[in-house]
């Protein structure tokens, strides 16, 4: 079996970039061409001013000089000035084309990268153990997959490319500037670290404020989301006004945060503009002096000023990018937490699918099983029982006594540590089976059934997309939900949930039972799955089920004694321990907990009948 890779920051970024590296490289090359051409235009203007309008000799590389001489030199250009204008126009067009190429390829690369990140995260999360999902908050996982993924995309696609562009721009500008006048260049160069430092310092300072704004936006949307999903509770308890005020308070606080952040930003831009203005002024004054003294030509001065103003913006950007990079570092760490979380893995020498299928047609044995979700807080202790194949086994117990926990262990949603007992089916330890094979053979109707916001037939036939409607209906009939579904206007094509009809608790439970029945598993678990249906429907479903279960092993968990009566053996749990176990008749004769609950429920039923 392939071992799960553990990523470092850089190897994870490289992994995400697969398939889009060539686009990034192309975009960087285009960006280089674009910057180079942009940088050459002031040189053309400089030569034009000094050597075409003025009379200084051309100061260009020999091959360019040869070309100029070839067409007739400065005198020819002086009488055909439009040629220079055309040259600048062509260069500007090339700059635009290269700019287009940069953006085009960069956006392909960026979107492909984003797609890779989303795909990778989703696929990984799907394979993470159930315990991991229980431990991590859904909101936080979503935040990591959206905001953090977006920040990493911006970092790799936009910031890294702009850093390359800024560095090329700075190098070329400084090269051209130094080639014209080293004293003036020194002044310009000295201001660069000051501007970068100031910008980075400021962005670091406001980074915290941005994070606070992000967090508070999260709180605000959580309040809104809770109110939307919990609208029934809000209405039922008349909490509209309270919730409105709570939202308003957070909204005011959030707005205040942005206002003070914007104030800070205004100060930043103001001071930044002032520093850049000072630098430009210094160059202007010094340049003018040099010009008057004749150590700098007019063309050089114009080119110099152009380079200087071209330099200022990227330099200021660089400061921002540097501070943004630290934020991206945090996001990469947050994504790495998911990507490096260990996947649910089967043993290397796990038994084959056929062997599992065969074993699942054997007895289920819990052998001295103890388990707790948190270390040192046991939930079930020393549980031992055997369910012979093909029989119905009932579990009764107060809430929180560990019934669902035992089922979580049975289909390995939680792994049982080896020293805490053993669960075998057909003589094979379930830890030796592949989790997927095991779960395919254990049909579970969970205590809180979840239906997807899809059609009813899609929900019931979830295990097989090609399941026929007859098969789906057969299962629905056994679960006593077919009549209800056919009454809907769109029948089995009715969409459930947010986009469609809202099913009642009992309808949902019965749909979930139908879904499980289509699985045709040799072991079926009903975890309190009939709690939301009335006693009569409960009896009807049980009757229909007993006719169709065949030789499946059935585990019934219920608080209702009547539901459990058909079981050949019932286990009574209390605070994670077995207190009684036996056939319904044996348990009645024991005169213990079971008998007490039995008497209580019988009494209630008689009282109901009397009414
Ligand atoms: N994912 C979990 N993490 C931590 N503790 C849990 C988790 N699930 C359940 N528990 C705790 O384990 C104990 C047993 O829970 P379990 O769901 O097994 O009870 P139950 O017998 O099925 O109860 P009910 O009849 O109410 O469904 C409870 O105290 C519960 O708080
Ligand atoms: Mg339960």
XYZ file of N, CA, C and O and ligand atoms in Angstrom, residues 398-405 408 447-448 527-528 557 559, ligand 2:
61
model
N -30.158 3.617 29.201
C -30.496 5.033 29.358
C -29.671 5.866 28.385
O -28.693 5.369 27.805
N -30.036 7.137 28.209
C -29.273 7.963 27.268
C -27.852 8.143 27.816
O -27.649 8.282 29.022
N -26.922 8.086 26.891
C -25.517 8.261 27.269
C -24.896 7.003 27.852
O -23.774 7.048 28.360
N -25.597 5.844 27.746
C -25.027 4.642 28.353
C -24.015 3.957 27.427
O -23.370 3.002 27.834
N -23.887 4.446 26.197
C -22.839 3.931 25.313
C -23.333 3.041 24.181
O -22.534 2.361 23.536
N -24.625 3.067 23.908
C -25.185 2.190 22.856
C -24.634 2.565 21.480
O -24.117 1.719 20.750
N -24.756 3.853 21.133
C -24.257 4.281 19.814
C -22.745 4.095 19.730
O -22.207 3.764 18.665
N -22.072 4.286 20.865
C -20.614 4.129 20.877
C -20.230 2.710 20.440
O -19.296 2.525 19.651
N -20.479 2.551 16.796
C -19.357 3.262 16.161
C -18.122 2.371 16.117
O -17.348 2.393 15.163
N -28.740 7.313 14.361
C -29.707 7.916 15.268
C -30.241 9.237 14.721
O -31.409 9.546 14.841
N -29.333 10.031 14.134
C -29.787 11.290 13.519
C -29.579 11.157 12.022
O -28.503 11.466 11.511
N -30.161 2.166 14.945
C -29.831 2.890 16.174
C -30.971 3.850 16.505
O -31.015 4.976 16.005
N -31.864 3.396 17.337
C -33.001 4.214 17.770
C -33.703 4.813 16.550
O -34.141 5.958 16.577
N -31.448 -0.978 18.472
C -31.244 -0.163 19.676
C -32.525 0.633 19.849
O -33.003 1.255 18.896
N -35.389 2.645 22.909
C -35.822 2.915 24.280
C -37.192 2.283 24.497
O -37.716 2.308 25.591
Mg -27.263 6.834 20.784
